[in-house]
Tab-separated table of C-alpha atoms in Angstrom:
chain	number	residue	atom	x	y	z
A	1378	MET	CA	111.456	76.198	97.719
A	1379	GLU	CA	114.039	78.659	96.444
A	1380	LYS	CA	116.127	80.884	98.718
A	1381	ASN	CA	114.658	83.896	100.488
A	1382	ALA	CA	113.513	86.704	98.209
A	1383	VAL	CA	113.207	90.464	98.032
A	1384	GLY	CA	109.661	91.551	97.213
A	1385	ILE	CA	108.846	94.763	95.361
A	1386	ARG	CA	105.366	96.199	95.914
A	1387	THR	CA	104.580	98.795	93.268
A	1388	ASP	CA	102.216	99.503	90.368
A	1389	ALA	CA	101.919	101.035	86.915
A	1390	ASN	CA	98.810	102.005	84.988
A	1391	GLU	CA	97.263	104.794	82.914
A	1392	GLU	CA	96.680	106.976	85.983
A	1393	ILE	CA	100.074	106.813	87.666
A	1394	GLY	CA	102.267	106.026	84.655
A	1395	MET	CA	105.409	103.880	84.666
A	1396	GLY	CA	107.696	105.897	86.948
A	1397	HIS	CA	107.299	103.792	90.107
A	1398	LEU	CA	107.805	100.556	88.219
A	1399	MET	CA	110.807	101.785	86.223
A	1400	ARG	CA	112.783	102.930	89.240
A	1401	CYS	CA	111.935	99.682	91.036
A	1402	MET	CA	113.054	97.754	87.979
A	1403	ALA	CA	116.434	99.510	88.113
A	1404	ILE	CA	116.850	98.378	91.722
A	1405	ALA	CA	115.654	94.864	90.884
A	1406	CYS	CA	118.317	94.506	88.189
A	1407	GLN	CA	121.019	95.460	90.680
A	1408	LEU	CA	119.624	93.028	93.257
A	1409	LYS	CA	119.721	90.306	90.626
A	1410	LYS	CA	123.397	91.086	89.980
A	1411	LEU	CA	123.980	90.581	93.701
A	1412	GLY	CA	122.417	87.113	93.421
A	1413	LYS	CA	119.116	87.993	95.098
A	1414	ARG	CA	115.783	86.511	94.070
A	1415	VAL	CA	113.255	89.255	93.289
A	1416	VAL	CA	109.455	88.977	93.216
A	1417	PHE	CA	107.274	91.830	91.943
A	1418	LEU	CA	103.844	92.268	93.547
A	1419	LEU	CA	101.345	94.255	91.452
A	1420	SER	CA	97.701	95.165	92.018
A	1421	GLU	CA	96.780	95.464	88.360
A	1422	LYS	CA	97.760	93.523	85.275
A	1423	ALA	CA	98.696	96.529	83.105
A	1424	ALA	CA	102.445	96.104	83.631
A	1425	GLU	CA	102.786	92.380	84.328
A	1426	ALA	CA	103.925	91.597	80.782
A	1427	TYR	CA	106.694	94.184	81.044
A	1428	VAL	CA	107.923	92.749	84.343
A	1429	ARG	CA	107.934	89.181	83.057
A	1430	LYS	CA	109.625	90.202	79.803
A	1431	SER	CA	112.369	91.788	81.901
A	1432	GLY	CA	113.042	88.410	83.464
A	1433	PHE	CA	111.390	88.791	86.876
A	1434	PHE	CA	108.758	86.727	88.655
A	1435	CYS	CA	105.498	88.599	89.180
A	1436	LEU	CA	102.457	87.944	91.384
A	1437	HIS	CA	99.070	89.644	91.076
A	1438	LEU	CA	97.082	91.008	94.028
A	1439	SER	CA	93.297	91.019	93.856
A	1440	HIS	CA	92.700	94.518	95.293
A	1441	SER	CA	92.922	97.866	93.493
A	1442	TYR	CA	96.233	99.664	93.848
A	1443	ARG	CA	94.411	102.331	95.900
A	1444	GLU	CA	93.248	99.818	98.559
A	1445	LYS	CA	96.508	99.276	100.393
A	1446	GLU	CA	95.185	98.445	103.867
A	1447	ALA	CA	92.546	96.104	102.421
A	1448	GLU	CA	95.241	94.042	100.695
A	1449	LEU	CA	97.230	93.396	103.893
A	1450	PRO	CA	95.897	89.875	104.662
A	1451	GLU	CA	96.477	88.717	101.090
A	1452	LEU	CA	99.884	90.390	100.843
A	1453	THR	CA	101.030	88.994	104.177
A	1454	GLY	CA	100.135	85.485	103.042
A	1455	ILE	CA	102.076	85.938	99.803
A	1456	LEU	CA	105.147	87.204	101.659
A	1457	LEU	CA	105.201	84.183	103.938
A	1458	GLU	CA	104.385	81.643	101.217
A	1459	ASN	CA	107.118	82.940	98.889
A	1460	ARG	CA	109.746	83.415	101.620
A	1461	ILE	CA	109.950	87.147	100.962
A	1462	THR	CA	112.032	88.363	103.892
A	1463	CYS	CA	112.466	91.957	102.696
A	1464	LEU	CA	109.861	94.119	100.953
A	1465	LEU	CA	110.546	97.312	98.979
A	1466	VAL	CA	107.410	99.472	98.714
A	1467	ASP	CA	107.061	102.266	96.143
A	1468	SER	CA	103.544	103.734	96.233
A	1469	TYR	CA	101.790	106.981	97.168
A	1470	GLU	CA	98.778	105.124	98.598
A	1471	ILE	CA	100.476	103.670	101.665
A	1472	THR	CA	99.548	104.580	105.253
A	1473	PHE	CA	101.415	104.487	108.551
A	1474	PHE	CA	99.328	101.489	109.610
A	1475	TYR	CA	100.057	99.641	106.339
A	1476	MET	CA	103.822	99.990	106.720
A	1477	GLN	CA	103.674	99.224	110.440
A	1478	GLU	CA	101.833	95.943	109.819
A	1479	LEU	CA	104.243	94.870	107.077
A	1480	LYS	CA	107.179	95.525	109.378
A	1481	LYS	CA	105.828	92.794	111.662
A	1482	VAL	CA	106.183	90.258	108.832
A	1483	CYS	CA	109.473	91.120	107.133
A	1484	ARG	CA	112.171	93.732	106.679
A	1485	THR	CA	110.711	96.813	105.009
A	1486	VAL	CA	112.083	99.502	102.691
A	1487	TYR	CA	110.173	102.545	101.476
A	1488	LEU	CA	111.183	104.527	98.383
A	1489	ASP	CA	109.826	108.040	98.842
A	1490	ASP	CA	109.622	111.388	97.071
A	1491	LEU	CA	106.671	112.946	98.898
A	1492	GLY	CA	107.493	112.830	102.603
A	1493	HIS	CA	104.001	112.630	104.079
A	1494	PHE	CA	105.100	111.233	107.439
A	1495	GLU	CA	107.973	109.496	109.197
A	1496	TYR	CA	107.670	105.980	107.833
A	1497	PRO	CA	107.959	102.987	110.252
A	1498	VAL	CA	110.407	100.999	108.120
A	1499	HIS	CA	113.825	99.427	108.414
A	1500	LEU	CA	115.223	101.521	105.529
A	1501	PHE	CA	113.859	104.839	104.256
A	1502	ILE	CA	115.068	106.170	100.884
A	1503	HIS	CA	114.416	109.788	99.905
A	1504	TYR	CA	116.489	110.957	96.936
A	1505	THR	CA	115.380	114.582	96.525
A	1506	TYR	CA	118.342	116.818	95.696
A	1507	GLY	CA	119.726	118.485	98.830
A	1508	MET	CA	118.168	116.021	101.286
A	1509	GLU	CA	121.614	114.847	102.366
A	1510	ARG	CA	122.485	118.384	103.488
A	1511	MET	CA	119.252	118.593	105.500
A	1512	ALA	CA	120.100	115.279	107.169
A	1513	ALA	CA	123.599	116.479	108.074
A	1514	ALA	CA	122.063	119.596	109.638
A	1515	GLY	CA	119.607	117.556	111.688
A	1516	ASN	CA	116.771	117.906	109.180
A	1517	PRO	CA	115.529	121.351	110.280
A	1518	GLU	CA	113.433	121.454	107.119
A	1519	GLN	CA	112.504	117.784	106.806
A	1520	PRO	CA	109.600	117.553	104.320
A	1521	TRP	CA	107.690	114.732	106.029
A	1522	LYS	CA	105.513	115.143	109.105
A	1523	THR	CA	105.221	112.637	111.950
A	1524	THR	CA	101.503	113.241	112.442
A	1525	GLU	CA	100.568	109.867	113.882
A	1526	GLU	CA	100.748	109.666	117.698
A	1527	THR	CA	100.178	107.054	120.388
A	1528	GLU	CA	97.455	107.449	123.037
A	1529	ASP	CA	99.900	109.093	125.444
A	1530	GLY	CA	100.790	111.734	122.831
A	1531	ARG	CA	104.229	110.373	121.859
A	1532	HIS	CA	105.228	110.000	118.231
A	1533	LYS	CA	105.235	106.513	116.793
A	1534	LYS	CA	108.640	105.105	115.879
A	1535	GLY	CA	109.763	105.994	112.379
A	1536	TYR	CA	112.496	104.623	110.115
A	1537	GLU	CA	115.601	102.865	111.490
A	1538	LYS	CA	118.074	103.582	108.664
A	1539	HIS	CA	117.989	106.050	105.791
A	1540	MET	CA	119.523	106.863	102.415
A	1541	PHE	CA	119.122	110.565	101.705
A	1542	GLY	CA	120.054	112.600	98.650
A	1543	ILE	CA	120.564	112.500	94.913
A	1544	ARG	CA	123.276	109.805	95.181
A	1545	PHE	CA	120.415	107.370	95.631
A	1546	VAL	CA	118.235	108.229	92.638
A	1547	PRO	CA	117.509	104.759	91.154
A	1548	LEU	CA	118.381	104.800	87.463
A	1549	ARG	CA	119.052	101.906	85.111
A	1550	GLU	CA	122.687	100.874	84.705
A	1551	GLU	CA	123.064	102.379	81.224
A	1552	PHE	CA	122.795	105.843	82.766
A	1553	SER	CA	126.046	105.374	84.699
A	1554	GLY	CA	128.144	105.934	81.571
A	1555	PRO	CA	129.848	109.164	80.434
A	1556	GLY	CA	127.845	112.246	79.515
A	1557	ILE	CA	127.442	113.550	75.985
A	1558	PRO	CA	129.833	116.073	74.425
A	1559	ILE	CA	128.173	119.477	74.050
A	1560	LYS	CA	128.222	120.579	70.410
A	1561	ASP	CA	128.378	124.106	69.013
A	1562	THR	CA	124.974	123.762	67.387
A	1563	VAL	CA	121.636	122.283	68.447
A	1564	GLU	CA	120.381	119.793	65.868
A	1565	ASN	CA	118.266	117.423	67.991
A	1566	ILE	CA	115.860	118.140	70.875
A	1567	TYR	CA	114.487	115.474	73.227
A	1568	ILE	CA	110.890	116.082	74.352
A	1569	THR	CA	108.957	114.079	76.949
A	1570	THR	CA	106.527	114.341	79.848
A	1571	GLY	CA	107.470	110.955	81.314
A	1572	GLY	CA	104.943	108.125	81.459
A	1573	THR	CA	101.767	110.193	81.173
A	1574	ASP	CA	100.671	113.562	79.779
A	1575	PRO	CA	97.433	114.639	81.532
A	1576	TYR	CA	97.836	118.271	80.465
A	1577	HIS	CA	98.524	117.433	76.780
A	1578	MET	CA	101.827	119.273	76.928
A	1579	ILE	CA	103.708	117.431	74.210
A	1580	VAL	CA	101.426	118.561	71.397
A	1581	SER	CA	101.439	122.125	72.779
A	1582	ILE	CA	105.240	122.166	72.984
A	1583	LEU	CA	105.575	120.905	69.425
A	1584	GLU	CA	103.161	123.532	68.173
A	1585	GLY	CA	105.243	126.194	69.895
A	1586	LEU	CA	108.418	124.877	68.242
A	1587	SER	CA	106.960	124.343	64.773
A	1588	PHE	CA	109.017	127.240	63.401
A	1589	LEU	CA	112.258	125.312	64.097
A	1590	ARG	CA	111.996	123.100	61.019
A	1591	ASN	CA	115.752	122.575	60.807
A	1592	ILE	CA	115.919	121.005	64.298
A	1593	ARG	CA	114.738	117.418	64.786
A	1594	LYS	CA	112.339	116.897	67.699
A	1595	HIS	CA	112.581	113.447	69.253
A	1596	VAL	CA	109.344	112.844	71.174
A	1597	VAL	CA	109.365	109.946	73.651
A	1598	VAL	CA	106.067	108.785	75.183
A	1599	GLY	CA	105.133	105.886	77.439
A	1600	ARG	CA	102.877	102.911	76.826
A	1601	PHE	CA	99.949	104.711	78.486
A	1602	TYR	CA	100.198	107.884	76.380
A	1603	GLN	CA	96.666	108.813	75.259
A	1604	ASP	CA	97.194	111.479	72.572
A	1605	LEU	CA	99.003	109.294	70.066
A	1606	GLU	CA	96.661	109.969	67.134
A	1607	ILE	CA	96.875	113.741	67.651
A	1608	LEU	CA	100.638	113.444	67.979
A	1609	ARG	CA	100.858	111.551	64.695
A	1610	LYS	CA	98.906	114.312	62.943
A	1611	THR	CA	101.356	116.829	64.384
A	1612	LYS	CA	104.202	114.740	62.984
A	1613	ASP	CA	102.551	114.655	59.564
A	1614	ALA	CA	102.469	118.452	59.576
A	1615	ASP	CA	106.082	118.740	60.748
A	1616	PRO	CA	108.586	116.266	59.205
A	1617	SER	CA	111.193	117.202	61.825
A	1618	VAL	CA	109.207	115.326	64.504
A	1619	ARG	CA	110.204	111.758	65.440
A	1620	ILE	CA	107.929	109.669	67.689
A	1621	TYR	CA	109.071	106.838	69.996
A	1622	GLN	CA	106.590	104.971	72.184
A	1623	ASP	CA	107.549	102.651	75.040
A	1624	ILE	CA	111.060	102.021	73.737
A	1625	PRO	CA	113.692	100.006	75.658
A	1626	ASP	CA	116.707	102.143	74.654
A	1627	VAL	CA	115.714	105.573	75.943
A	1628	CYS	CA	119.306	106.285	76.964
A	1629	ARG	CA	120.472	106.009	73.360
A	1630	ILE	CA	117.877	108.519	72.156
A	1631	MET	CA	118.722	110.922	74.992
A	1632	LYS	CA	122.419	110.813	74.176
A	1633	SER	CA	121.717	111.559	70.512
A	1634	CYS	CA	120.160	114.905	71.472
A	1635	ASP	CA	121.728	118.282	72.185
A	1636	LEU	CA	118.960	119.750	74.338
A	1637	ALA	CA	115.934	118.406	76.196
A	1638	VAL	CA	112.506	119.459	77.435
A	1639	SER	CA	111.097	117.277	80.204
A	1640	ALA	CA	108.725	117.121	83.119
A	1641	GLY	CA	110.393	116.608	86.480
A	1642	GLY	CA	110.841	113.152	87.943
A	1643	THR	CA	112.991	110.195	86.989
A	1644	THR	CA	113.235	111.193	83.323
A	1645	LEU	CA	114.837	114.501	84.247
A	1646	MET	CA	117.329	112.625	86.438
A	1647	GLU	CA	118.173	110.379	83.471
A	1648	LEU	CA	118.790	113.406	81.256
A	1649	CYS	CA	121.113	114.907	83.854
A	1650	ALA	CA	122.981	111.598	84.130
A	1651	CYS	CA	123.473	111.716	80.355
A	1652	GLY	CA	124.747	115.290	80.572
A	1653	VAL	CA	121.963	116.601	78.331
A	1654	PRO	CA	121.227	120.296	79.036
A	1655	SER	CA	117.551	120.435	79.985
A	1656	ILE	CA	114.536	122.685	80.360
A	1657	ALA	CA	112.186	121.241	82.973
A	1658	PHE	CA	108.654	121.897	84.134
A	1659	VAL	CA	106.528	120.646	87.007
A	1660	MET	CA	103.507	118.459	86.284
A	1661	ALA	CA	102.869	116.835	89.693
A	1662	GLU	CA	103.465	117.668	93.351
A	1663	ASN	CA	106.258	115.133	93.812
A	1664	GLN	CA	108.294	116.922	91.114
A	1665	THR	CA	108.185	120.399	92.646
A	1666	CYS	CA	110.907	120.227	95.284
A	1667	GLY	CA	113.513	118.512	93.099
A	1668	VAL	CA	112.980	120.644	89.994
A	1669	LYS	CA	113.132	123.918	91.925
A	1670	ALA	CA	116.250	122.782	93.799
A	1671	PHE	CA	117.966	121.920	90.517
A	1672	ALA	CA	116.992	125.272	89.030
A	1673	LYS	CA	118.255	127.148	92.087
A	1674	GLU	CA	121.656	125.459	91.718
A	1675	GLY	CA	121.836	126.288	88.004
A	1676	ILE	CA	121.648	122.653	86.918
A	1677	ILE	CA	118.580	123.034	84.688
A	1678	ASP	CA	116.366	125.747	83.227
A	1679	TYR	CA	112.951	125.938	84.934
A	1680	ALA	CA	109.883	126.683	82.792
A	1681	GLY	CA	107.202	126.672	85.503
A	1682	ASP	CA	104.302	124.612	86.868
A	1683	VAL	CA	101.905	123.249	84.255
A	1684	ARG	CA	99.111	122.871	86.807
A	1685	LYS	CA	98.997	126.640	87.305
A	1686	ASN	CA	99.312	127.873	83.727
A	1687	PRO	CA	100.157	125.412	80.919
A	1688	PHE	CA	100.125	128.150	78.279
A	1689	ALA	CA	102.712	130.191	80.158
A	1690	VAL	CA	104.910	127.121	80.526
A	1691	THR	CA	104.706	126.355	76.810
A	1692	GLU	CA	105.672	129.922	75.959
A	1693	LYS	CA	108.575	129.869	78.425
A	1694	ILE	CA	109.848	126.627	76.881
A	1695	ARG	CA	109.757	128.199	73.425
A	1696	LYS	CA	111.706	131.252	74.596
A	1697	GLU	CA	114.270	129.224	76.522
A	1698	ILE	CA	114.950	126.932	73.556
A	1699	VAL	CA	115.539	129.952	71.339
A	1700	LYS	CA	117.974	131.295	73.946
A	1701	LEU	CA	119.772	128.039	74.693
A	1702	LYS	CA	120.282	126.924	71.110
A	1703	ASP	CA	122.471	130.005	70.611
A	1704	ASP	CA	124.245	129.836	73.985
A	1705	PHE	CA	126.912	127.126	73.903
A	1706	ILE	CA	128.414	128.131	77.267
A	1707	LEU	CA	125.101	127.884	79.133
A	1708	ARG	CA	124.267	124.527	77.554
A	1709	LYS	CA	127.701	123.224	78.487
A	1710	THR	CA	127.230	124.470	82.054
A	1711	TYR	CA	123.864	122.730	82.415
A	1712	GLY	CA	125.201	119.497	80.937
A	1713	GLU	CA	128.305	119.371	83.118
A	1714	LYS	CA	126.468	120.284	86.321
A	1715	GLY	CA	123.772	117.676	85.703
A	1716	LYS	CA	126.303	114.916	85.146
A	1717	ALA	CA	128.306	116.019	88.187
A	1718	VAL	CA	125.386	115.553	90.603
A	1719	ILE	CA	124.003	112.293	89.158
A	1720	ASP	CA	126.457	109.494	88.431
A	1721	GLY	CA	123.766	106.904	87.630
A	1722	LYS	CA	124.800	104.487	90.410
A	1723	GLY	CA	121.937	105.121	92.829
A	1724	ALA	CA	120.165	101.820	92.133
A	1725	GLU	CA	123.389	99.945	92.868
A	1726	ARG	CA	123.750	101.740	96.210
A	1727	ILE	CA	120.127	101.000	97.135
A	1728	ALA	CA	120.461	97.329	96.191
A	1729	LYS	CA	123.505	96.974	98.448
A	1730	GLY	CA	121.596	98.651	101.276
A	1731	ILE	CA	118.702	96.233	100.843
A	1732	ALA	CA	121.056	93.262	100.699
A	1733	GLU	CA	122.477	94.275	104.086
A	1734	LEU	CA	118.999	93.865	105.587
A	1735	LEU	CA	118.657	90.230	104.540
């Protein structure tokens, strides 16, 4: 049997996209550089090929990704059989009981961006911008709630160690390089909604920018993107549109662009790490806090929440692009501030923290 391993329990599919898996993959690559054996544990087979192609061992669980507590007996057996002594969990479907039971079997790490409760883990990672300042102030505004209590009314024990703040956003190593130079003119715009597009925003954004025929629009979509045929028709009507689906060199495309439009989440963090001035919008609850914090600090331009009014967001994006393409100073400010707060080394820091638990 090989040496002890680090397990990574996460998933990717058409409903949740690739975000969880991609940030876990960034951490896995850094763990591998540290000489650690990594085993991915997935509920569904949608992303197994990607994991294996990336050079990592992958095991399949028989339960749906939504049935976390039901998978505990099977998962526990796998952990013991494969000598997985530390488990990184990245999922929104976990419960206090689930994490508590896993902690009895191995060291546990939880990668969080929701903050539903105080997680009973050995290491808790929450990389929302500004979280480090809350921690230093004693967390007077901590976003998670310790709602679970024992029979005598006392709170159950939460995390033992933590990594708080944007220094720990887990990006792939290529995003740790220098930012792009800001040019006088905008010739290329990067457009994405991340792994999924449930509100069909990409086509709407392109329609709103169709009058900018002299600016190339580089549209990046994930492997689960469902509007590909409609998007191709949009491209046929507008030769300035370029389409990239599930590409391995996203960083290269980002750095070839002068301005970006993106949903919140990991993709927005990648754009900031590249120094690309960005217009961002919210598409899911876990994006809200980070995007608004960035906007408040003048790091990005905020276009609104798609869930409330997608048409208003599309119109705001159109107006902000018209403004930004003619405002070199503002674009330069956004680019420099984004790069200043995200150095792209978060995955390396997390991997070292996990290694200390072994």
